[in-house]
PDB file of N, CA and C in Angstrom:
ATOM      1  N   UNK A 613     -16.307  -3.980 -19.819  1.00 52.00           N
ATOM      2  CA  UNK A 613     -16.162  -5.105 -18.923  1.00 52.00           C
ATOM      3  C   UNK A 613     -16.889  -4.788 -17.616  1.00 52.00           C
ATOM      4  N   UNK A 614     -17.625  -5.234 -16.764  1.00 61.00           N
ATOM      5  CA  UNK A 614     -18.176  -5.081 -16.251  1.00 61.00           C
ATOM      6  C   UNK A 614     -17.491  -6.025 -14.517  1.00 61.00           C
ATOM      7  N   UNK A 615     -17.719  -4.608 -13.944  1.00 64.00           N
ATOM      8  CA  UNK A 615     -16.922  -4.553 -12.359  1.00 64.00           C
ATOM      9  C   UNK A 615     -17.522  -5.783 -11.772  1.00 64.00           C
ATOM     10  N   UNK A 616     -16.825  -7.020 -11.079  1.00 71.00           N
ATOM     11  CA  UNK A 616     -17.290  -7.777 -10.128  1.00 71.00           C
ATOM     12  C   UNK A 616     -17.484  -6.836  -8.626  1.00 71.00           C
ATOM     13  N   UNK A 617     -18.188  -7.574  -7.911  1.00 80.00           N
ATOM     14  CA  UNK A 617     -18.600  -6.918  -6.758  1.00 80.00           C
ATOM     15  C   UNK A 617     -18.280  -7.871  -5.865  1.00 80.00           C
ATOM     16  N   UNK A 618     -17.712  -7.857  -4.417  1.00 80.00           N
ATOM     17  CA  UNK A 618     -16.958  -8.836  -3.803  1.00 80.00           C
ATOM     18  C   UNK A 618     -17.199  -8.350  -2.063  1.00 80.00           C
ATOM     19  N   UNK A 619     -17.353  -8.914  -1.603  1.00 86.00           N
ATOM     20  CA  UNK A 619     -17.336  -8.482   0.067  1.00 86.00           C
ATOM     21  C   UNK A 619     -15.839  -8.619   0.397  1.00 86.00           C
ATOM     22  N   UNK A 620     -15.905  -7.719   1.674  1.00 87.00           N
ATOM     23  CA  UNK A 620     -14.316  -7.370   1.937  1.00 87.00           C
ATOM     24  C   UNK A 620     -13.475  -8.709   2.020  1.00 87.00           C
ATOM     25  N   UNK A 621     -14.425  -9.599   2.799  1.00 90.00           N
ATOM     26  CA  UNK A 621     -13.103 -10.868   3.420  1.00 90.00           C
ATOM     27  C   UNK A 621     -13.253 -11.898   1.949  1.00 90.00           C
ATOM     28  N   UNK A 622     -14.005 -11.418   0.744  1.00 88.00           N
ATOM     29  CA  UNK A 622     -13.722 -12.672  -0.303  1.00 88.00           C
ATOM     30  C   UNK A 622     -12.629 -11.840  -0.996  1.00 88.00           C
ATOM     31  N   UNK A 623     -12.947 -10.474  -0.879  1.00 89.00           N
ATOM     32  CA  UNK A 623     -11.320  -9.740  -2.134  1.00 89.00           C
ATOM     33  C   UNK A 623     -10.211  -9.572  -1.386  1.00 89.00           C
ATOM     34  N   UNK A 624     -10.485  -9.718   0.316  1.00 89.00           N
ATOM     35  CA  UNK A 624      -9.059  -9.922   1.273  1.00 89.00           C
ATOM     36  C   UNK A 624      -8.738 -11.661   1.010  1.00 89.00           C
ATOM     37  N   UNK A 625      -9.322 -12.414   0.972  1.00 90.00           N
ATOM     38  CA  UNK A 625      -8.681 -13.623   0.400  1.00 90.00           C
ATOM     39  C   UNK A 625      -8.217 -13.585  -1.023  1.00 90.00           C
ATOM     40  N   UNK A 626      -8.980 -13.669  -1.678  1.00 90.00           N
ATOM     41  CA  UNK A 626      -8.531 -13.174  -3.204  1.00 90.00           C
ATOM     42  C   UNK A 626      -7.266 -12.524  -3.560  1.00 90.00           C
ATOM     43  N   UNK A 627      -7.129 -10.869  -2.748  1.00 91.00           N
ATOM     44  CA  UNK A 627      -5.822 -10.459  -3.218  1.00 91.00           C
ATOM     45  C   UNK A 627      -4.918 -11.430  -2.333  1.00 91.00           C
ATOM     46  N   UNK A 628      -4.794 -12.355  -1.254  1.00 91.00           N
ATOM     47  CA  UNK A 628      -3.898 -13.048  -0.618  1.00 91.00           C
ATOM     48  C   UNK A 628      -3.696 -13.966  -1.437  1.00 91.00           C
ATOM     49  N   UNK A 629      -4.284 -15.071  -2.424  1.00 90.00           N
ATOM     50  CA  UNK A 629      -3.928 -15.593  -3.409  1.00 90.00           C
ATOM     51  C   UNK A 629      -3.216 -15.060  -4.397  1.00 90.00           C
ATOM     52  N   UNK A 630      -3.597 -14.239  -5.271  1.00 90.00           N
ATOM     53  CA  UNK A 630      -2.768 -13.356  -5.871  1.00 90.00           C
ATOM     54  C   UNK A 630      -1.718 -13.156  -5.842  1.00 90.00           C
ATOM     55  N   UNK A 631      -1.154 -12.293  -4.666  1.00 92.00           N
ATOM     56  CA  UNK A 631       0.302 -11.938  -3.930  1.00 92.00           C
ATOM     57  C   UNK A 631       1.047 -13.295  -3.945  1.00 92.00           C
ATOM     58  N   UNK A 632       0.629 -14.202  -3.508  1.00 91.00           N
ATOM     59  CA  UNK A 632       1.113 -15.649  -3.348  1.00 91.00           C
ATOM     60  C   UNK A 632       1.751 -16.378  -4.662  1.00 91.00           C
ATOM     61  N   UNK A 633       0.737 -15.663  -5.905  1.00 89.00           N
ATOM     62  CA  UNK A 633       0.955 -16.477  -6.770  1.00 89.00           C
ATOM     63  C   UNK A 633       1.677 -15.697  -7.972  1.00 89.00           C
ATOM     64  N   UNK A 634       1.998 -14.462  -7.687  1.00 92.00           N
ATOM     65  CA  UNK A 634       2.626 -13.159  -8.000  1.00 92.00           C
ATOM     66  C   UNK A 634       3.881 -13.505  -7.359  1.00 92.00           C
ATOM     67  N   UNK A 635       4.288 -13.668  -6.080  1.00 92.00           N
ATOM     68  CA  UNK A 635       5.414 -13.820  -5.713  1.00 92.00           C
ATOM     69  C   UNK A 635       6.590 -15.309  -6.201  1.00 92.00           C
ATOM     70  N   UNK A 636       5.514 -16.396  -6.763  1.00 88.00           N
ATOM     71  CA  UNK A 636       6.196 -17.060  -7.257  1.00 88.00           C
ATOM     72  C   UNK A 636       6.483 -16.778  -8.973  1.00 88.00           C
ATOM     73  N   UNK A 637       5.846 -16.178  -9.533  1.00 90.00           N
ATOM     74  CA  UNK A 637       6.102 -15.603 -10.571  1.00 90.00           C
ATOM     75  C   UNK A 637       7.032 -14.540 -10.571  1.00 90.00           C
ATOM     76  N   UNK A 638       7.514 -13.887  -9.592  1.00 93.00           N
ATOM     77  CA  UNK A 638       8.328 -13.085  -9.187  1.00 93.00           C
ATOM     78  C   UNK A 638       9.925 -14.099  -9.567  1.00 93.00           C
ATOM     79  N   UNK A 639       9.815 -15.022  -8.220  1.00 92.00           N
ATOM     80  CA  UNK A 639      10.648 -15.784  -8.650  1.00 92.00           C
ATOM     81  C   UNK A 639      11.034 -16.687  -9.895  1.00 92.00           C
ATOM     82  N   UNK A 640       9.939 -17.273 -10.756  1.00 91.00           N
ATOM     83  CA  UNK A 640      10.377 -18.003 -11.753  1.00 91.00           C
ATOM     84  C   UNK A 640      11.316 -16.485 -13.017  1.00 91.00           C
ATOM     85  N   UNK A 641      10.589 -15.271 -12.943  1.00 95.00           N
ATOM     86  CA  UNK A 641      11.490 -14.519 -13.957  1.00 95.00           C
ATOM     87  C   UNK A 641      12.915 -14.320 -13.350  1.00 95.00           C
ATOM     88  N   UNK A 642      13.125 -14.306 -12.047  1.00 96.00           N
ATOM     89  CA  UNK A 642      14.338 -14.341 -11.203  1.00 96.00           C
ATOM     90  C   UNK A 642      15.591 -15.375 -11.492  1.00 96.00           C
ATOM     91  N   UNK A 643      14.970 -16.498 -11.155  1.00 94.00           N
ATOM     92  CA  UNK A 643      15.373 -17.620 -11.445  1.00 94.00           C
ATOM     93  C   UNK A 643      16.051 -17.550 -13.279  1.00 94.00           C
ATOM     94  N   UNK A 644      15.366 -16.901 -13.968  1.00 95.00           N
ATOM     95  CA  UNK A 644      15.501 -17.136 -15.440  1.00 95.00           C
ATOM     96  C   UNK A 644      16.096 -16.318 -16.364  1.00 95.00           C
ATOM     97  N   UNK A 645      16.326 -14.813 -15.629  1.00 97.00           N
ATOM     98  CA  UNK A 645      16.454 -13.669 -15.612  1.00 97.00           C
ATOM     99  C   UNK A 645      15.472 -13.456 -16.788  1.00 97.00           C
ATOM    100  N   UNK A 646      13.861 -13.088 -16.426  1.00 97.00           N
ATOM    101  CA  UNK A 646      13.006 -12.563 -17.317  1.00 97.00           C
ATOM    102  C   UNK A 646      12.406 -11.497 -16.600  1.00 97.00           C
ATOM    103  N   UNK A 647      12.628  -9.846 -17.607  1.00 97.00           N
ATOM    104  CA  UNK A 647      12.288  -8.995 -17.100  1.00 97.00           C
ATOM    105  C   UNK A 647      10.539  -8.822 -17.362  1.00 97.00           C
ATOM    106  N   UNK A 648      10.189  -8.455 -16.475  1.00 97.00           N
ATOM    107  CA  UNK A 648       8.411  -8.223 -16.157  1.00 97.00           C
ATOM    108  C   UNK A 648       8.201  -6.354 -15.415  1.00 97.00           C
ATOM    109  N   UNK A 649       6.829  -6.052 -15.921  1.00 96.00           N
ATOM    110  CA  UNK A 649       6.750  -4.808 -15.160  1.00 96.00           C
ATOM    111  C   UNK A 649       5.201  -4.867 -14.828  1.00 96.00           C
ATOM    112  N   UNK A 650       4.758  -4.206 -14.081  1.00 95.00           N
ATOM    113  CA  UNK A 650       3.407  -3.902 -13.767  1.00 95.00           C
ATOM    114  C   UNK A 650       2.748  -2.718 -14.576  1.00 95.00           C
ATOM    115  N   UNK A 651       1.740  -2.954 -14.639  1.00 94.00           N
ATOM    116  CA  UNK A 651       1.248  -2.129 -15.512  1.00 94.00           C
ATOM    117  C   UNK A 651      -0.458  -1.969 -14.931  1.00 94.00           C
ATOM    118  N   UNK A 652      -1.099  -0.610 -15.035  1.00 94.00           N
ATOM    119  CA  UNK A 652      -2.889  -0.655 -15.249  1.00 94.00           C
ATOM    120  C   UNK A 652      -2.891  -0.202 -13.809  1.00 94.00           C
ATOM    121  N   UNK A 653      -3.881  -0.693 -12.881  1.00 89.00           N
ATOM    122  CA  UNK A 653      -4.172  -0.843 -11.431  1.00 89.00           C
ATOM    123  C   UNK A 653      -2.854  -1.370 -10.762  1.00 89.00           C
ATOM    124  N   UNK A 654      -2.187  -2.167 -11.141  1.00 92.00           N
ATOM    125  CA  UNK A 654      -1.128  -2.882 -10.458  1.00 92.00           C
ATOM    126  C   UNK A 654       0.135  -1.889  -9.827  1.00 92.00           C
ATOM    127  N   UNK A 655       0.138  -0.867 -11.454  1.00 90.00           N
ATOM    128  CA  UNK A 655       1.743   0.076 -11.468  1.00 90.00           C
ATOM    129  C   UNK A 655       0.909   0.906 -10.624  1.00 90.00           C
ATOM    130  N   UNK A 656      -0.443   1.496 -10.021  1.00 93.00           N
ATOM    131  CA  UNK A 656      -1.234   2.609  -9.487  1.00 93.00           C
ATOM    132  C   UNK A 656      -1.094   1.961  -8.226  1.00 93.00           C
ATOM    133  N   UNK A 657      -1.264   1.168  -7.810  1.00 91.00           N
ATOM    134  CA  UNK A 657      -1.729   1.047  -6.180  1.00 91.00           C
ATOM    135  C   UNK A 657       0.291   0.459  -5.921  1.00 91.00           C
ATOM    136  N   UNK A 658       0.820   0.209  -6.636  1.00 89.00           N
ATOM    137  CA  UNK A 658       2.153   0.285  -5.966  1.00 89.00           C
ATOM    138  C   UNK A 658       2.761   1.726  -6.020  1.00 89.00           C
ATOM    139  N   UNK A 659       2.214   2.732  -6.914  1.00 92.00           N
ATOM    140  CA  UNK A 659       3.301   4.207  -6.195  1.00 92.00           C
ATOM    141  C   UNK A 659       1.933   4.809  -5.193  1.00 92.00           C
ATOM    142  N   UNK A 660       0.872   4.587  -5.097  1.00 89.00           N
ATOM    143  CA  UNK A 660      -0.100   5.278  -4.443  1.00 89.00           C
ATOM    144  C   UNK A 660      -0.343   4.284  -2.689  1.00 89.00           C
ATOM    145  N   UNK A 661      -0.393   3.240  -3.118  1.00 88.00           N
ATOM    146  CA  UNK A 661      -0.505   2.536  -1.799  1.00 88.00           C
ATOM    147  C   UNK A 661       0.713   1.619  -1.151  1.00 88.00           C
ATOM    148  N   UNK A 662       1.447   1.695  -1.808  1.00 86.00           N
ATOM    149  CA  UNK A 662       2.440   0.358  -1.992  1.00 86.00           C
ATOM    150  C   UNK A 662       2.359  -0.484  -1.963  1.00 86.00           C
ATOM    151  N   UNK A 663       0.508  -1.244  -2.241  1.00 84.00           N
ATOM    152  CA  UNK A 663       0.437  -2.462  -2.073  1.00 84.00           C
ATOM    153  C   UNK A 663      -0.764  -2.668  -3.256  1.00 84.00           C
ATOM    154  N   UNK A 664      -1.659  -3.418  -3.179  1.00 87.00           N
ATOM    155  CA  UNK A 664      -2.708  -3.000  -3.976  1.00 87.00           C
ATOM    156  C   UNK A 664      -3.577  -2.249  -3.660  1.00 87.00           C
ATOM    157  N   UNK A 665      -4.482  -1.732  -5.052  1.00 89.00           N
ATOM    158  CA  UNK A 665      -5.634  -0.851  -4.759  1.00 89.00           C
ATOM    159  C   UNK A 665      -6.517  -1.131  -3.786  1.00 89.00           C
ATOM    160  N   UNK A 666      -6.741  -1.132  -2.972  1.00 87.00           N
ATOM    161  CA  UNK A 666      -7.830  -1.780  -2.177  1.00 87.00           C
ATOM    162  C   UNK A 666      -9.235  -2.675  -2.547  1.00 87.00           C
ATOM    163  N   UNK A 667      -9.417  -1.974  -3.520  1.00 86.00           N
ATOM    164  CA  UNK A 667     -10.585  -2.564  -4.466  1.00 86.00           C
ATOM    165  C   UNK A 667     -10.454  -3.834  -5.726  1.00 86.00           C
ATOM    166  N   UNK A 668      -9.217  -3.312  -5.416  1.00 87.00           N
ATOM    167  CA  UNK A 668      -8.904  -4.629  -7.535  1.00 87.00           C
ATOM    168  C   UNK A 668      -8.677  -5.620  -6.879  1.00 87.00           C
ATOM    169  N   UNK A 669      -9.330  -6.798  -8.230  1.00 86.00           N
ATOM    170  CA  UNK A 669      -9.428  -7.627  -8.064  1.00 86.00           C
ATOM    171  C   UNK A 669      -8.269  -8.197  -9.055  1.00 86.00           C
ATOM    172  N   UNK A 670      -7.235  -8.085  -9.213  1.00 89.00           N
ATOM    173  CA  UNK A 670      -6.526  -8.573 -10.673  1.00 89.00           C
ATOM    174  C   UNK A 670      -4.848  -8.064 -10.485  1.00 89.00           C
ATOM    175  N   UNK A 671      -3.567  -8.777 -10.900  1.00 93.00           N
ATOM    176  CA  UNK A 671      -2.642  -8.179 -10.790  1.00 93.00           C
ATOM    177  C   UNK A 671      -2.062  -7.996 -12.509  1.00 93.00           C
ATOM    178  N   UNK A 672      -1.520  -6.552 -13.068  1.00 94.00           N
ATOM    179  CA  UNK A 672      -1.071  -6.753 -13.821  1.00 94.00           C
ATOM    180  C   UNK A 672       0.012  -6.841 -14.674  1.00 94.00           C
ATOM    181  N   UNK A 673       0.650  -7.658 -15.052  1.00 95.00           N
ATOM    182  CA  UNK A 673       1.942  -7.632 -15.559  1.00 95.00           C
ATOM    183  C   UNK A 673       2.079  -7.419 -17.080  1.00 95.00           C
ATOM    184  N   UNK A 674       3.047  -6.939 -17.705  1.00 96.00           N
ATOM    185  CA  UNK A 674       3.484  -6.958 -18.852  1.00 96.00           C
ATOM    186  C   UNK A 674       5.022  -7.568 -19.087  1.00 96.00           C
ATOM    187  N   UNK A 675       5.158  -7.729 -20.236  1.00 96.00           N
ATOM    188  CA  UNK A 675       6.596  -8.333 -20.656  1.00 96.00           C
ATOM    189  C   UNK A 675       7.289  -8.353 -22.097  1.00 96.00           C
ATOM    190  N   UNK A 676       7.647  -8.081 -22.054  1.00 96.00           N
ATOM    191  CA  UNK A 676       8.444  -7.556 -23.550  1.00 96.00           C
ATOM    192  C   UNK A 676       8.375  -9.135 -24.349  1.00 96.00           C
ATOM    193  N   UNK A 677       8.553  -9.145 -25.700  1.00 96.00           N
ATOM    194  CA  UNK A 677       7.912  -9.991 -26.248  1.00 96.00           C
ATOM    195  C   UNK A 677       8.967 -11.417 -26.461  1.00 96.00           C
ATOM    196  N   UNK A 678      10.220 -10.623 -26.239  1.00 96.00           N
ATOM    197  CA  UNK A 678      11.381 -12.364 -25.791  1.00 96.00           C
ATOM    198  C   UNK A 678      11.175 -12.675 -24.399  1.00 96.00           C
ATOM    199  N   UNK A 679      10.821 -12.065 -23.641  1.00 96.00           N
ATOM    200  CA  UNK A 679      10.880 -12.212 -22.363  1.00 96.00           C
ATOM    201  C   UNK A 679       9.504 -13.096 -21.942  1.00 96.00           C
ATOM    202  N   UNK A 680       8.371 -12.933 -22.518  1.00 94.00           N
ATOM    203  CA  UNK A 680       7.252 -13.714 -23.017  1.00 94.00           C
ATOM    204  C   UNK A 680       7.298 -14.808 -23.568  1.00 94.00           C
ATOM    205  N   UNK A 681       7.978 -15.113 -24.705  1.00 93.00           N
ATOM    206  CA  UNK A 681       8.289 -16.485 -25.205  1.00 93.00           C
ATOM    207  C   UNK A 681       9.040 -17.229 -24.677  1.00 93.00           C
ATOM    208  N   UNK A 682      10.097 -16.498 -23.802  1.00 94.00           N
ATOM    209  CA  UNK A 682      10.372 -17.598 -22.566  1.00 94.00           C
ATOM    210  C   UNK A 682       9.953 -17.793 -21.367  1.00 94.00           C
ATOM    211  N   UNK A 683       9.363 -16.939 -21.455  1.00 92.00           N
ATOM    212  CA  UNK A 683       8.523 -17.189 -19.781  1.00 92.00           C
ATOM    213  C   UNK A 683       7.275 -18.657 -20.588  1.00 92.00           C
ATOM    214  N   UNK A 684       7.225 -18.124 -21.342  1.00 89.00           N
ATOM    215  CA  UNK A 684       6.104 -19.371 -21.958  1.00 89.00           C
ATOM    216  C   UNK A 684       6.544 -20.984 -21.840  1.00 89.00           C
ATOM    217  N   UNK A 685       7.747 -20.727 -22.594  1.00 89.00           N
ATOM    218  CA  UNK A 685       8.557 -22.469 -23.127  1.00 89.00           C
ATOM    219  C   UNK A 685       9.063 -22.621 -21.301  1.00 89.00           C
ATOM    220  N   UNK A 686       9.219 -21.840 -20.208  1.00 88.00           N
ATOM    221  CA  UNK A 686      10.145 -22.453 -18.758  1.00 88.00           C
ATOM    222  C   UNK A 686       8.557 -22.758 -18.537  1.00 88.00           C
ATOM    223  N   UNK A 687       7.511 -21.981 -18.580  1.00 82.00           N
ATOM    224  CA  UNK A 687       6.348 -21.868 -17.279  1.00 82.00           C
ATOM    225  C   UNK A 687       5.915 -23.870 -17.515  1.00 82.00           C
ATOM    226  N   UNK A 688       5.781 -23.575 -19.242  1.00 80.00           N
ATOM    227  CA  UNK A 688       5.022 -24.676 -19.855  1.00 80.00           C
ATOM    228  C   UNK A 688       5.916 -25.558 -18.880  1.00 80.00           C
ATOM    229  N   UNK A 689       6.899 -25.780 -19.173  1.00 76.00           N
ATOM    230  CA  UNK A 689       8.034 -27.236 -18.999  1.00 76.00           C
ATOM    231  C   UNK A 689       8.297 -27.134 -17.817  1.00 76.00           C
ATOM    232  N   UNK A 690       7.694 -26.569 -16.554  1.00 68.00           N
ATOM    233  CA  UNK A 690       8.043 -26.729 -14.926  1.00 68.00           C
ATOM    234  C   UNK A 690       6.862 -26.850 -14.062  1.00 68.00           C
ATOM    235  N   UNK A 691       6.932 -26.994 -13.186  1.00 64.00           N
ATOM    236  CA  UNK A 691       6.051 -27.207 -12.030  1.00 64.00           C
ATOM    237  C   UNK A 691       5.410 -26.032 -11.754  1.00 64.00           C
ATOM    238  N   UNK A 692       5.411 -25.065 -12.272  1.00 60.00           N
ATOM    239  CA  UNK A 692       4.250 -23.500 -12.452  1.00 60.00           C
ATOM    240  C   UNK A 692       3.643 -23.697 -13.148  1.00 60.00           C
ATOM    241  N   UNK A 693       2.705 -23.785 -12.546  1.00 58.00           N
ATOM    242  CA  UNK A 693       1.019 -23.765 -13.181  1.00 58.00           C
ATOM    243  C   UNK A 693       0.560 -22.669 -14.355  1.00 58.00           C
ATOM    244  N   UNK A 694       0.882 -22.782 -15.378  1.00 57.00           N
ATOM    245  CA  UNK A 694      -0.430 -21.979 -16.018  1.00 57.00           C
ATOM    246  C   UNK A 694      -1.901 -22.009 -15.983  1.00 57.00           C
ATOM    247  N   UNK A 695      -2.335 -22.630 -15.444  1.00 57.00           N
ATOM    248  CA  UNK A 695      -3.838 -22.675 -15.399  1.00 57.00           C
ATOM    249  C   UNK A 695      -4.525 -21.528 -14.766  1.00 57.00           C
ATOM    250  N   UNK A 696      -3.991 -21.402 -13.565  1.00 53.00           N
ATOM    251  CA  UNK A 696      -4.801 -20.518 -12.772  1.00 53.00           C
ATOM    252  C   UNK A 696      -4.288 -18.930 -13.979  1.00 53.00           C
ATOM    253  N   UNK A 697      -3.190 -18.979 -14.239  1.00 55.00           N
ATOM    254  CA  UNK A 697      -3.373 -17.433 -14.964  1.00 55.00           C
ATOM    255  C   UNK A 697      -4.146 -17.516 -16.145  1.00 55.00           C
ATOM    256  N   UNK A 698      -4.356 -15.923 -16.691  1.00 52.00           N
ATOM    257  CA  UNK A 698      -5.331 -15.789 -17.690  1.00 52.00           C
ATOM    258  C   UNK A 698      -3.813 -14.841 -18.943  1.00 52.00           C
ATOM    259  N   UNK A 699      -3.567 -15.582 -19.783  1.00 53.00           N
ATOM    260  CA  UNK A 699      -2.555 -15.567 -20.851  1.00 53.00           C
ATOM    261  C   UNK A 699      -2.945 -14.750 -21.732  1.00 53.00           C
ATOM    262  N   UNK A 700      -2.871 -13.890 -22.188  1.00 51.00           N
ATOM    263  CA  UNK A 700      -3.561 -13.598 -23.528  1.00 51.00           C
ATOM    264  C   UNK A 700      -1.831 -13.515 -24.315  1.00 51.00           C
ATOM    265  N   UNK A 701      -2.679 -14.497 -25.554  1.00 52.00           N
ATOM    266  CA  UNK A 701      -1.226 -14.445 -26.576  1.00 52.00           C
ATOM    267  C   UNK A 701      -1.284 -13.110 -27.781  1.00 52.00           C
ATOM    268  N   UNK A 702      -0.449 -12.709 -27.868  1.00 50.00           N
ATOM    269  CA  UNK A 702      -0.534 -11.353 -28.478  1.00 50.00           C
ATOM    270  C   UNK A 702       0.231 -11.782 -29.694  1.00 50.00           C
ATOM    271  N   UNK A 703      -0.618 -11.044 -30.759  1.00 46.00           N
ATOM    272  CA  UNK A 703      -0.315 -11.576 -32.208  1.00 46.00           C
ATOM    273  C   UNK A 703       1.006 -10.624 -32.685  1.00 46.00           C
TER     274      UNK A 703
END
């Protein structure tokens, strides 16, 4: 896969979207009680920086596979957008 390249104030906006849209995903598993964890760059720059990597462009989550099928059937049927995320359905 090949690294995007980004000037500071487009990946300082960028990760500010992110966080934004991470934190409401925060809340909808809250709200639902669906457990989520970070994983890749995401689980690294939270014990190393406590925030993100400075450089990534991407946040990553994982989720156990009931916890997935309902995050799927609430996200679909509410006012959270799936669009902007990138889903991959796992066989």
């Amino acid at each position: 896969m090949e690294k995007k390249q980004y000037d500071s104030k487009t990946l300082e906006q960028l990760q500010k979207i992110e966080k934004a849209m991470f934190r409401d995903f925060i809340a909808l598993c809250e709200k639902h009680d669906l457990q989520y964890f970070v994983i890749a760059g995401t689980a690294i720059g939270t014990m190393r920086e406590h925030d993100m990597i400075p450089w990534d462009d991407d946040i990553d989550v994982g989720m156990l596979r009931r916890d997935y099928e309902k995050f799927l059937k609430i996200a679909t049927n509410s006012t959270f957008s799936l669009e902007p995320l990138m889903l991959v359905k796992c066989q």
